Amino acid sequence: MNHEVMVATCSGPPEDLAGRRALHAAVELADGLGWPLVHARLGSAAEPSAAVRLAQRARRAVASRDPGAVVLGTGPVAREVAGRLAAGWSCALVADCCRLVVRGGVARLSRGALGNRVTAEIEWDRTGPLLLTLAPGAFEDAPGAVEPAGAEVVDLADVVEDDEVAGIMARVRILRIENLPAKEIDVRDAEVVVSGGAGAGGVDGFALLTALAERVGGAVGASRAAVDLGWIGREHQVGNTGKHVAPKVYVAVGISGASQHLAGIRSAGAVLAVNKDRRAPIFETADLGVVAPMDDVVPPLLARLETIAGDRDRLDP
Ligand SMILES: Cc1cc2nc3c(=O)[nH]c(=O)nc-3n(C[C@H](O)[C@H](O)[C@H](O)COP(=O)(O)OP(=O)(O)OC[C@H]3O[C@@H](n4cnc5c(N)ncnc54)[C@H](O)[C@@H]3O)c2cc1C
């Protein structure tokens, strides 16, 4: 095992941002250990079945360099690459790492456990290699640097797949890609999260928000108040005692914007808020705010989206 840290990133939304955070985490680990950093660029995560190709490239990079630690980013592709890589490599895997501290050559890693209700502290003793993936929202204070100074860059984007991958791809035929029902998508993985709060008014309000999330291929989130009222399951709760999310768009409907809720959406891209109270604190965070009862906004928006989708289906059956 060589004393070097490898960070493997892929390009293409939504992995770009995760790649930046992975670089940040890898720099912290490499600096703390005093090890050099190698940046393996695996290629685009946007192509279908990308994880199979990217995992193969990651395996190649690991086989040729034998690094002491590999850092991957966050998101579904990074997770699948990690799983495939770990399966054939005798390493310690810490998935969804949210914090990393290196002192005296010892790395301490934290990750949420039991639905994020407790934090597991893991110590890596360096007797074998380590593989890390990051929790959504972790290392969000990552600076904008694209490439850490002094890192050796290995570009694997053009590596042609070998017989194994070609064999897998030849046996795989993608018939169609279907979105999971909104309620089954983990809010941490979604590019769009439609969240409801106490202002959603009940189970019927959440049915409307679920339909909206469904229409845009997103997930359904909730404030703790809505969860405590029993309108939706706790796995949907966003916030500091819920999940930390990092969608491109976060839609907050009937959510006041309490600090504990906002703690969960710090890594969100654009925040859209619908609230009937113009003084609701959520508007201080929102990029776009609509002051109105949700019934004035959500049903017409849904109807408009249905019309657009219908027009598209007619043009492109
Ligand atoms: C230790 C601790 C941890 C916590 N962790 C979390 C957490 O992880 N996540 C979390 O969310 N909260 C958490 N909370 C709770 C948090 O403090 C708030 O109580 C909670 O976020 C409020 O939820 P809400 O915004 O849905 O409800 P409310 O604060 O009651 O706000 C409801 C909003 O809906 C608006 N509204 C009402 N009717 C309508 C309508 N018809 N159309 C549009 N808008 C309407 C109102 O104007 C209001 O702004 C935590 C609290 C503590 C003490």
Short mmCIF file of C-alpha atoms in Angstrom, two decimals, residues 71-219:
data_model
loop_
_atom_site.label_atom_id
_atom_site.label_comp_id
_atom_site.label_asym_id
_atom_site.label_seq_id
_atom_site.Cartn_x
_atom_site.Cartn_y
_atom_site.Cartn_z
CA VAL A 71 -12.00 9.55 -1.63
CA LEU A 72 -15.15 9.59 -3.77
CA GLY A 73 -17.88 12.21 -3.75
CA THR A 74 -21.56 11.94 -3.04
CA GLY A 75 -24.64 11.02 -5.02
CA PRO A 76 -25.97 7.82 -6.54
CA VAL A 77 -23.17 7.37 -9.08
CA ALA A 78 -20.38 7.85 -6.54
CA ARG A 79 -22.13 5.40 -4.22
CA GLU A 80 -22.42 2.76 -6.90
CA VAL A 81 -18.79 3.25 -7.97
CA ALA A 82 -17.76 2.85 -4.30
CA GLY A 83 -19.74 -0.37 -3.97
CA ARG A 84 -18.24 -1.85 -7.11
CA LEU A 85 -14.74 -0.76 -6.14
CA ALA A 86 -15.02 -2.06 -2.57
CA ALA A 87 -16.31 -5.44 -3.75
CA GLY A 88 -13.00 -6.28 -5.40
CA TRP A 89 -10.61 -4.44 -3.11
CA SER A 90 -9.68 -5.34 0.41
CA CYS A 91 -10.35 -1.98 1.99
CA ALA A 92 -12.22 -0.38 4.85
CA LEU A 93 -15.27 1.41 3.42
CA VAL A 94 -16.71 4.42 5.23
CA ALA A 95 -19.80 5.52 3.31
CA ASP A 96 -21.46 8.91 3.74
CA CYS A 97 -18.66 10.47 5.77
CA CYS A 98 -19.76 13.84 7.14
CA ARG A 99 -16.64 14.89 9.08
CA LEU A 100 -12.97 14.13 8.96
CA VAL A 101 -10.23 15.09 11.41
CA VAL A 102 -6.61 13.96 11.23
CA ARG A 103 -4.45 14.36 14.32
CA GLY A 104 -1.10 12.78 15.02
CA GLY A 105 -1.40 10.70 11.87
CA VAL A 106 -4.73 9.18 13.00
CA ALA A 107 -7.82 9.90 10.91
CA ARG A 108 -11.16 10.11 12.70
CA LEU A 109 -14.22 9.91 10.50
CA SER A 110 -17.85 10.56 11.38
CA ARG A 111 -20.96 9.27 9.68
CA GLY A 112 -24.65 9.29 10.50
CA ALA A 113 -26.13 5.99 11.63
CA LEU A 114 -29.61 4.69 12.50
CA GLY A 115 -31.29 7.17 10.16
CA ASN A 116 -28.91 9.94 11.25
CA ARG A 117 -30.16 9.75 14.83
CA VAL A 118 -26.67 8.97 16.09
CA THR A 119 -23.20 9.76 14.78
CA ALA A 120 -20.70 6.93 14.47
CA GLU A 121 -17.07 7.89 15.07
CA ILE A 122 -14.62 5.68 13.20
CA GLU A 123 -10.87 5.61 13.65
CA TRP A 124 -8.72 4.48 10.75
CA ASP A 125 -5.47 2.92 11.94
CA ARG A 126 -3.86 2.82 8.47
CA THR A 127 -3.15 -0.93 8.59
CA GLY A 128 -5.11 -1.30 5.34
CA PRO A 129 -6.51 0.99 2.65
CA LEU A 130 -9.51 3.22 3.22
CA LEU A 131 -12.34 4.06 0.84
CA LEU A 132 -14.53 7.07 1.62
CA THR A 133 -17.73 8.46 0.16
CA LEU A 134 -19.22 11.72 1.40
CA ALA A 135 -22.61 12.43 2.91
CA PRO A 136 -24.78 14.88 0.94
CA GLY A 137 -24.07 18.35 2.25
CA ALA A 138 -20.78 17.32 3.84
CA PHE A 139 -17.76 19.56 3.28
CA GLU A 140 -20.12 22.22 1.97
CA ASP A 141 -17.68 24.92 3.04
CA ALA A 142 -15.41 23.58 0.30
CA PRO A 143 -13.58 26.44 -1.42
CA GLY A 144 -14.23 26.96 -5.10
CA ALA A 145 -10.84 25.53 -6.11
CA VAL A 146 -11.14 23.21 -9.06
CA GLU A 147 -7.74 21.60 -8.69
CA PRO A 148 -5.69 21.44 -5.49
CA ALA A 149 -2.17 22.80 -5.92
CA GLY A 150 0.46 20.09 -6.28
CA ALA A 151 -1.95 17.23 -6.96
CA GLU A 152 -0.92 14.84 -9.69
CA VAL A 153 -3.74 14.53 -12.21
CA VAL A 154 -4.50 11.22 -13.92
CA ASP A 155 -7.07 11.57 -16.68
CA LEU A 156 -8.97 8.35 -17.29
CA ALA A 157 -11.92 9.85 -19.16
CA ASP A 158 -10.82 8.40 -22.50
CA VAL A 159 -9.92 4.96 -21.25
CA VAL A 160 -11.65 2.44 -23.48
CA GLU A 161 -13.63 -0.10 -21.57
CA ASP A 162 -12.21 -3.61 -21.38
CA ASP A 163 -13.92 -6.89 -22.28
CA GLU A 164 -15.54 -7.16 -18.88
CA VAL A 165 -17.41 -3.86 -19.21
CA ALA A 166 -18.08 -4.36 -22.91
CA GLY A 167 -19.48 -7.79 -22.02
CA ILE A 168 -21.78 -6.33 -19.38
CA MET A 169 -22.91 -3.53 -21.69
CA ALA A 170 -23.60 -6.02 -24.51
CA ARG A 171 -25.97 -7.93 -22.24
CA VAL A 172 -27.71 -4.79 -21.02
CA ARG A 173 -30.40 -3.16 -23.10
CA ILE A 174 -32.06 -0.09 -21.62
CA LEU A 175 -35.73 -0.29 -22.53
CA ARG A 176 -36.83 2.84 -20.73
CA ILE A 177 -35.87 4.94 -17.75
CA GLU A 178 -38.61 5.46 -15.20
CA ASN A 179 -38.63 7.81 -12.26
CA LEU A 180 -39.21 6.20 -8.88
CA PRO A 181 -42.43 7.31 -7.18
CA ALA A 182 -41.63 10.58 -5.39
CA LYS A 183 -42.18 9.09 -1.94
CA GLU A 184 -39.60 6.37 -2.59
CA ILE A 185 -36.82 8.75 -3.60
CA ASP A 186 -34.47 9.61 -0.76
CA VAL A 187 -34.51 13.39 -0.31
CA ARG A 188 -30.70 13.27 -0.12
CA ASP A 189 -30.44 11.91 -3.68
CA ALA A 190 -32.98 14.13 -5.44
CA GLU A 191 -32.25 17.04 -7.75
CA VAL A 192 -35.59 18.56 -6.80
CA VAL A 193 -37.19 18.32 -3.36
CA VAL A 194 -40.75 19.51 -2.79
CA SER A 195 -41.21 19.94 0.95
CA GLY A 196 -44.28 20.67 3.00
CA GLY A 197 -44.70 22.04 6.49
CA ALA A 198 -47.50 22.62 8.95
CA GLY A 199 -48.96 25.01 6.36
CA ALA A 200 -49.56 22.10 3.97
CA GLY A 201 -52.66 21.51 6.05
CA GLY A 202 -52.73 17.71 6.26
CA VAL A 203 -52.44 14.46 4.35
CA ASP A 204 -54.38 15.90 1.38
CA GLY A 205 -51.93 18.79 1.12
CA PHE A 206 -49.08 16.30 1.06
CA ALA A 207 -50.85 14.31 -1.67
CA LEU A 208 -50.77 17.49 -3.76
CA LEU A 209 -47.10 18.10 -3.00
CA THR A 210 -46.33 14.48 -3.82
CA ALA A 211 -48.06 14.88 -7.19
CA LEU A 212 -45.94 17.99 -7.84
CA ALA A 213 -42.74 16.17 -6.87
CA GLU A 214 -43.76 13.24 -9.06
CA ARG A 215 -44.32 15.52 -12.05
CA VAL A 216 -40.81 17.00 -11.81
CA GLY A 217 -39.08 13.70 -10.95
CA GLY A 218 -38.28 14.89 -7.44
CA ALA A 219 -38.62 13.70 -3.86
#
